[in-house]
CSV table of C-alpha atoms in Angstrom, one decimal:
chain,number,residue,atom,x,y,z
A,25,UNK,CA,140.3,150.6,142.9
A,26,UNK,CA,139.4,151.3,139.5
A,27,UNK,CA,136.0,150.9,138.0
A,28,UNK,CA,135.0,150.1,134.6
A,29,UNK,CA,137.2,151.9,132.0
A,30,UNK,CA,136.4,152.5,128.9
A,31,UNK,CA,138.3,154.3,125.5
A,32,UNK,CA,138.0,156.6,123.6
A,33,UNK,CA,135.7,159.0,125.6
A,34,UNK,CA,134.7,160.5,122.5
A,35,UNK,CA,135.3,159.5,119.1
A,36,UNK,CA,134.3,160.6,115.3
A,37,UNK,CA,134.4,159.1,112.1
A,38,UNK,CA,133.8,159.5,108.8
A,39,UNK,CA,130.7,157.2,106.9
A,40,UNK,CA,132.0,154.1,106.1
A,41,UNK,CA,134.8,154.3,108.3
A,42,UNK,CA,135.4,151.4,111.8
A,43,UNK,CA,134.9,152.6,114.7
A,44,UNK,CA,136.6,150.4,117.9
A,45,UNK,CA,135.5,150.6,121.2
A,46,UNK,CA,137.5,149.2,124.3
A,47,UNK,CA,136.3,148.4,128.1
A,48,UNK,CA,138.1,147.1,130.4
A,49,UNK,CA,135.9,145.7,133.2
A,50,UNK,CA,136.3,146.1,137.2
A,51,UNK,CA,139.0,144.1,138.4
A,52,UNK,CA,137.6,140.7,139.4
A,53,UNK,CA,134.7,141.0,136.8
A,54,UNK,CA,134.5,138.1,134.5
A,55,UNK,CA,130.9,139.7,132.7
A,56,UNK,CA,130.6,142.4,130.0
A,57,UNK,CA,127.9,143.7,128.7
A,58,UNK,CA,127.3,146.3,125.8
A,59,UNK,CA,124.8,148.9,125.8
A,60,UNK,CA,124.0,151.7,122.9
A,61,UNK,CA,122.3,155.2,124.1
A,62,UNK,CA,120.2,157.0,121.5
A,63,UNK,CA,119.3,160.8,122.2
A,64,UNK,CA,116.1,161.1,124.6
A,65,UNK,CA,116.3,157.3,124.6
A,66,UNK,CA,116.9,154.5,127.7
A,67,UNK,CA,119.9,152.2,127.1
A,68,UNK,CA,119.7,149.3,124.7
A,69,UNK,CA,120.9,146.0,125.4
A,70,UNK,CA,123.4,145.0,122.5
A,71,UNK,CA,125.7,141.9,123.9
A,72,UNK,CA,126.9,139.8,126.6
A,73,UNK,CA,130.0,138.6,127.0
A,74,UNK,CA,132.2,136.3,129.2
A,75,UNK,CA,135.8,135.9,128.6
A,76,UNK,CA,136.0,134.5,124.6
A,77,UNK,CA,132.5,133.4,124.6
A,78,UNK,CA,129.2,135.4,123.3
A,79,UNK,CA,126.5,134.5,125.8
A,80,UNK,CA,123.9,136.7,124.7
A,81,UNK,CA,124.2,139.1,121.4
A,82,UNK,CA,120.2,139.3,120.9
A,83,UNK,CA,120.5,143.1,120.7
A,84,UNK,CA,123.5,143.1,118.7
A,85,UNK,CA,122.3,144.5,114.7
A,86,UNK,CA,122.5,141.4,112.1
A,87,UNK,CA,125.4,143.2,110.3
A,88,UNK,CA,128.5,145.7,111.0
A,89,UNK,CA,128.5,145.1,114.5
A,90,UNK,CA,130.5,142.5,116.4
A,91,UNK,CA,131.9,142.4,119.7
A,92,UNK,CA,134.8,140.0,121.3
A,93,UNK,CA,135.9,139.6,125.1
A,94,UNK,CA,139.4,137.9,124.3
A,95,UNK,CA,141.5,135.8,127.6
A,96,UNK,CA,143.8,138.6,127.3
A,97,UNK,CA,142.9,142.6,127.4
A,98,UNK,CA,140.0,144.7,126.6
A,99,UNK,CA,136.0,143.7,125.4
A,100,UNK,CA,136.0,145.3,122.1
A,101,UNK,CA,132.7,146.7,120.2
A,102,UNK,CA,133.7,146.7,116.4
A,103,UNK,CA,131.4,149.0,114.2
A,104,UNK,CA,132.5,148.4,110.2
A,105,UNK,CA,131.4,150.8,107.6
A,106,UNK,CA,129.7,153.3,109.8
A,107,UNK,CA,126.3,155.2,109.3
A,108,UNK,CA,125.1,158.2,110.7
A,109,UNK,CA,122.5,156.1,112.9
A,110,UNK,CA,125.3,154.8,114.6
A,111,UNK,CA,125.6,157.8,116.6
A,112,UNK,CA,125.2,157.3,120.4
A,113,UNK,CA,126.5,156.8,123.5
A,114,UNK,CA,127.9,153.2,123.9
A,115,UNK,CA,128.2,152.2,127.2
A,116,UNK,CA,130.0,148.9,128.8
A,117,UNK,CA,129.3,147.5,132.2
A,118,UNK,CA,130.7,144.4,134.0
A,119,UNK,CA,129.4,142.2,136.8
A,120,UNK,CA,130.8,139.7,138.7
A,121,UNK,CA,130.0,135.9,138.1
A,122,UNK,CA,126.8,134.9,139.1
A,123,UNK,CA,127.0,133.3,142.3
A,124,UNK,CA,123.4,132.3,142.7
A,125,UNK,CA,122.3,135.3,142.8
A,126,UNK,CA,121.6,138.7,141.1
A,127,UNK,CA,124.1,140.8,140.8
A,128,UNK,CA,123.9,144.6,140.0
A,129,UNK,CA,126.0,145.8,136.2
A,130,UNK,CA,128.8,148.7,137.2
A,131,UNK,CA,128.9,150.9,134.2
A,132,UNK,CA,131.9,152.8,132.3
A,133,UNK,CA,131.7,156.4,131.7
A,134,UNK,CA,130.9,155.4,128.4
A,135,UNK,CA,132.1,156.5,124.7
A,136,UNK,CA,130.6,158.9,122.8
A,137,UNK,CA,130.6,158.3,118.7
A,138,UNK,CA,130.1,160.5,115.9
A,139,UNK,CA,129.7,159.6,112.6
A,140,UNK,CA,130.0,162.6,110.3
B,29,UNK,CA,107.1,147.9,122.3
B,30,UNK,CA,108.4,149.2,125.7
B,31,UNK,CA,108.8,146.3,128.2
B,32,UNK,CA,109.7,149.2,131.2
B,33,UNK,CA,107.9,152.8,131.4
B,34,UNK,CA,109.0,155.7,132.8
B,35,UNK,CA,106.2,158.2,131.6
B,36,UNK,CA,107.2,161.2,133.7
B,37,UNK,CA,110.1,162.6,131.9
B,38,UNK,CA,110.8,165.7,134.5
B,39,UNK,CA,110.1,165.9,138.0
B,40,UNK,CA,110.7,168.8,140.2
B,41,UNK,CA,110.9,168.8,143.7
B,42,UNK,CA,112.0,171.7,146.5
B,43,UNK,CA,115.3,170.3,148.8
B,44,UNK,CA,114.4,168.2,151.6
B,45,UNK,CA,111.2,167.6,150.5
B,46,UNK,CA,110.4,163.9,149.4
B,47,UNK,CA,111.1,162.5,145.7
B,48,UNK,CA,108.9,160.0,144.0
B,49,UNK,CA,109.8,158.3,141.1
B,50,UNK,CA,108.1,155.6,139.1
B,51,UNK,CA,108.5,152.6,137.2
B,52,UNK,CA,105.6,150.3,135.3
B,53,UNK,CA,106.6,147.1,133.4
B,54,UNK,CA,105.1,144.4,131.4
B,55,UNK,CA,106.5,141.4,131.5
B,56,UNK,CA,105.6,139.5,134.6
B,57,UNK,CA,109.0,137.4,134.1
B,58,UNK,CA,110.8,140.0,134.9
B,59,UNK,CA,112.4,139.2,138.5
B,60,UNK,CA,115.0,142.0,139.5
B,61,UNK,CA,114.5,145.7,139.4
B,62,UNK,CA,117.4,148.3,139.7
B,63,UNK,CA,117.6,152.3,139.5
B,64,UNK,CA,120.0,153.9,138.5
B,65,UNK,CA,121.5,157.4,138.3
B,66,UNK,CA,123.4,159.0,135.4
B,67,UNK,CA,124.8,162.5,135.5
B,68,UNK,CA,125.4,164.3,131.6
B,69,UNK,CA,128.3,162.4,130.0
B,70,UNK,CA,129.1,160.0,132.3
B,71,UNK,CA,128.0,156.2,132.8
B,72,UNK,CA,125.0,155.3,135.0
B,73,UNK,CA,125.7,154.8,138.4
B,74,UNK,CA,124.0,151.5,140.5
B,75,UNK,CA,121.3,153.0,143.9
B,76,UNK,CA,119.6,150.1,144.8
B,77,UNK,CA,118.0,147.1,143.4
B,78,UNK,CA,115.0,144.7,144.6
B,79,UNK,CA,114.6,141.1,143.9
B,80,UNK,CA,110.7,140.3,143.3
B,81,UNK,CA,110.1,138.0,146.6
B,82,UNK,CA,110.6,141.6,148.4
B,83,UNK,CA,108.4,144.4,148.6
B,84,UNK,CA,110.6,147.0,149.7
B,85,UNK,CA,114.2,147.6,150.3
B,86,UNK,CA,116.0,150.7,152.0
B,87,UNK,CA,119.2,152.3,151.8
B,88,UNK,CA,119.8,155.5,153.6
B,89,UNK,CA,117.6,158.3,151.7
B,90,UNK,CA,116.7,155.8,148.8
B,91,UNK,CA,113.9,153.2,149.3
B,92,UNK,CA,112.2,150.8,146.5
B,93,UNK,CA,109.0,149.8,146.8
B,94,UNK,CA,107.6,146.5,143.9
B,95,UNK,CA,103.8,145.9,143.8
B,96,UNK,CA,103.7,142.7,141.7
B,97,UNK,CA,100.0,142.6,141.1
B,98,UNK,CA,100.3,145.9,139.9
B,99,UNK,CA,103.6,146.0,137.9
B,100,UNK,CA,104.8,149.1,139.1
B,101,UNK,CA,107.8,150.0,141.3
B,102,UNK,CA,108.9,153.7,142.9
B,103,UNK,CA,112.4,155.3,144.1
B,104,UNK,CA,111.8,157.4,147.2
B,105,UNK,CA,114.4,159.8,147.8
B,106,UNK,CA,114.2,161.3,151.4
B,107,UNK,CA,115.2,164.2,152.1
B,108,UNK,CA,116.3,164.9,148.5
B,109,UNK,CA,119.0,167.0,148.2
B,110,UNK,CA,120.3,169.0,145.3
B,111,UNK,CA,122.9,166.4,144.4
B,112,UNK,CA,120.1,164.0,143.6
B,113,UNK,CA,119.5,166.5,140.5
B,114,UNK,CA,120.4,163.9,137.6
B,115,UNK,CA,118.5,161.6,135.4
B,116,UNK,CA,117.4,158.1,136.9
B,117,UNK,CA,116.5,155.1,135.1
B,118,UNK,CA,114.6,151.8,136.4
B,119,UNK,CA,115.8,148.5,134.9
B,120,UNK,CA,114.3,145.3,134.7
B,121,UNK,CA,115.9,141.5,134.5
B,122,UNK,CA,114.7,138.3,134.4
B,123,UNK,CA,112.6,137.8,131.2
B,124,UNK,CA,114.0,135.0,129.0
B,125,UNK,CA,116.5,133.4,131.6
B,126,UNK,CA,119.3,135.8,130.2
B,127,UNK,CA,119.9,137.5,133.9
B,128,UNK,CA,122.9,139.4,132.0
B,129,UNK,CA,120.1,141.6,129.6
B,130,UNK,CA,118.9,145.0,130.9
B,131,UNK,CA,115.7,146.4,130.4
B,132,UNK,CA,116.2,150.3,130.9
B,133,UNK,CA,113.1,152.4,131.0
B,134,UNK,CA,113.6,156.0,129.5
B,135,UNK,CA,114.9,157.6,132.6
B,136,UNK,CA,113.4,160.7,135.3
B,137,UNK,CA,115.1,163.6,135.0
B,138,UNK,CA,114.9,165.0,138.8
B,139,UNK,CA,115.5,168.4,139.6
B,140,UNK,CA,116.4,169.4,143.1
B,141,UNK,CA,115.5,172.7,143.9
B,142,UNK,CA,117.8,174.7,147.1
């Protein structure tokens, strides 16, 4: 019964470099959602995703960033040409589909980039 | 401009004594209201969540409480118990129709004493 996985755990680059980051959500989860962690900070809302369709990337910065939930395998956060700002905790979490209701977000452990 | 406030950053509290944690928002769209729990590098973990046509709900130690009028929500953890030590975070959906977006406050770190 696995939960929300996510790779890398931890991962550095270089400025200027792309940095790719998987989650695969809970089994029977059709939602993804991105979040971004600053130090001393709350989590940031970046993206929501169904399977290959963007519902909601109003966090999401205008440039570098993009994000993709394809029919087949893993939501993937995309990060081209990367700064040292973009160093944080990015965390993924899946729900369910909405059945009416509300529905709680099951988080990943979460991946940890460093941009040197 | 913050939409959810956690201003206590610490809280302290001797085992098996009660915890209290607390939550103000902003936006009176908001309809859903979740803690959560996050231990150092790993991903938060759900506790319990309260829709806004309730005024409290219970689980075990963990109960929520909403006041509407007043914005504000609270965790009560009783008894607490070391394992509670970890940092907790209220979150907030609702506002704009997009039930998918998170609001996270700045998170509690809770320290359970022995």
């Amino acid at each position: 019964n696995a939960g929300v996985m996510q790779n890398p755990r931890h991962l550095v680059r270089r400025r200027g470099q792309e940095a790719r980051l998987r989650c695969s959500p809970m089994k029977g989860h059709s939602h993804v959602y991105w979040y971004r962690q600053l130090p001393e900070e709350g989590l940031k809302f970046m993206v929501y995703l169904q399977k290959e369709n963007i519902i909601d990337e109003s966090g999401m910065p205008k440039e570098r960033f993009s994000a993709e939930f394809p029919k087949e395998g893993p939501s993937i956060l995309r990060i081209q040409q990367v700064v040292r700002g973009d160093s944080a905790a990015y965390f993924c979490a899946s729900s369910p589909a909405y059945g009416g209701g509300y529905n709680e977000q099951f988080f990943g452990p979460g991946t940890r980039l460093t941009v040197l | 401009d913050q939409q959810v406030k956690q201003n206590s950053p610490s809280l302290s509290v001797q085992e098996g004594r009660i915890s209290i944690l607390n939550c103000d928002y902003t936006n009176s769209m908001f309809d859903y209201f979740l803690w959560y729990k996050k231990y150092p590098a790993e991903g938060p973990t759900f506790l319990i969540s309260i829709s806004s046509i309730k005024d409290k709900n219970e689980d075990g130690r963990f109960t929520v409480f909403l006041n509407k009028s007043a914005k504000h929500l609270s965790l009560h953890i009783v008894p607490s118990q070391p394992g509670d030590s970890a940092v907790y975070f209220c979150a907030a959906s609702g506002y704009g129709g997009s039930q998918g977006n998170l609001i996270f406050g700045k998170g509690t770190k809770l320290s359970v004493k022995p």
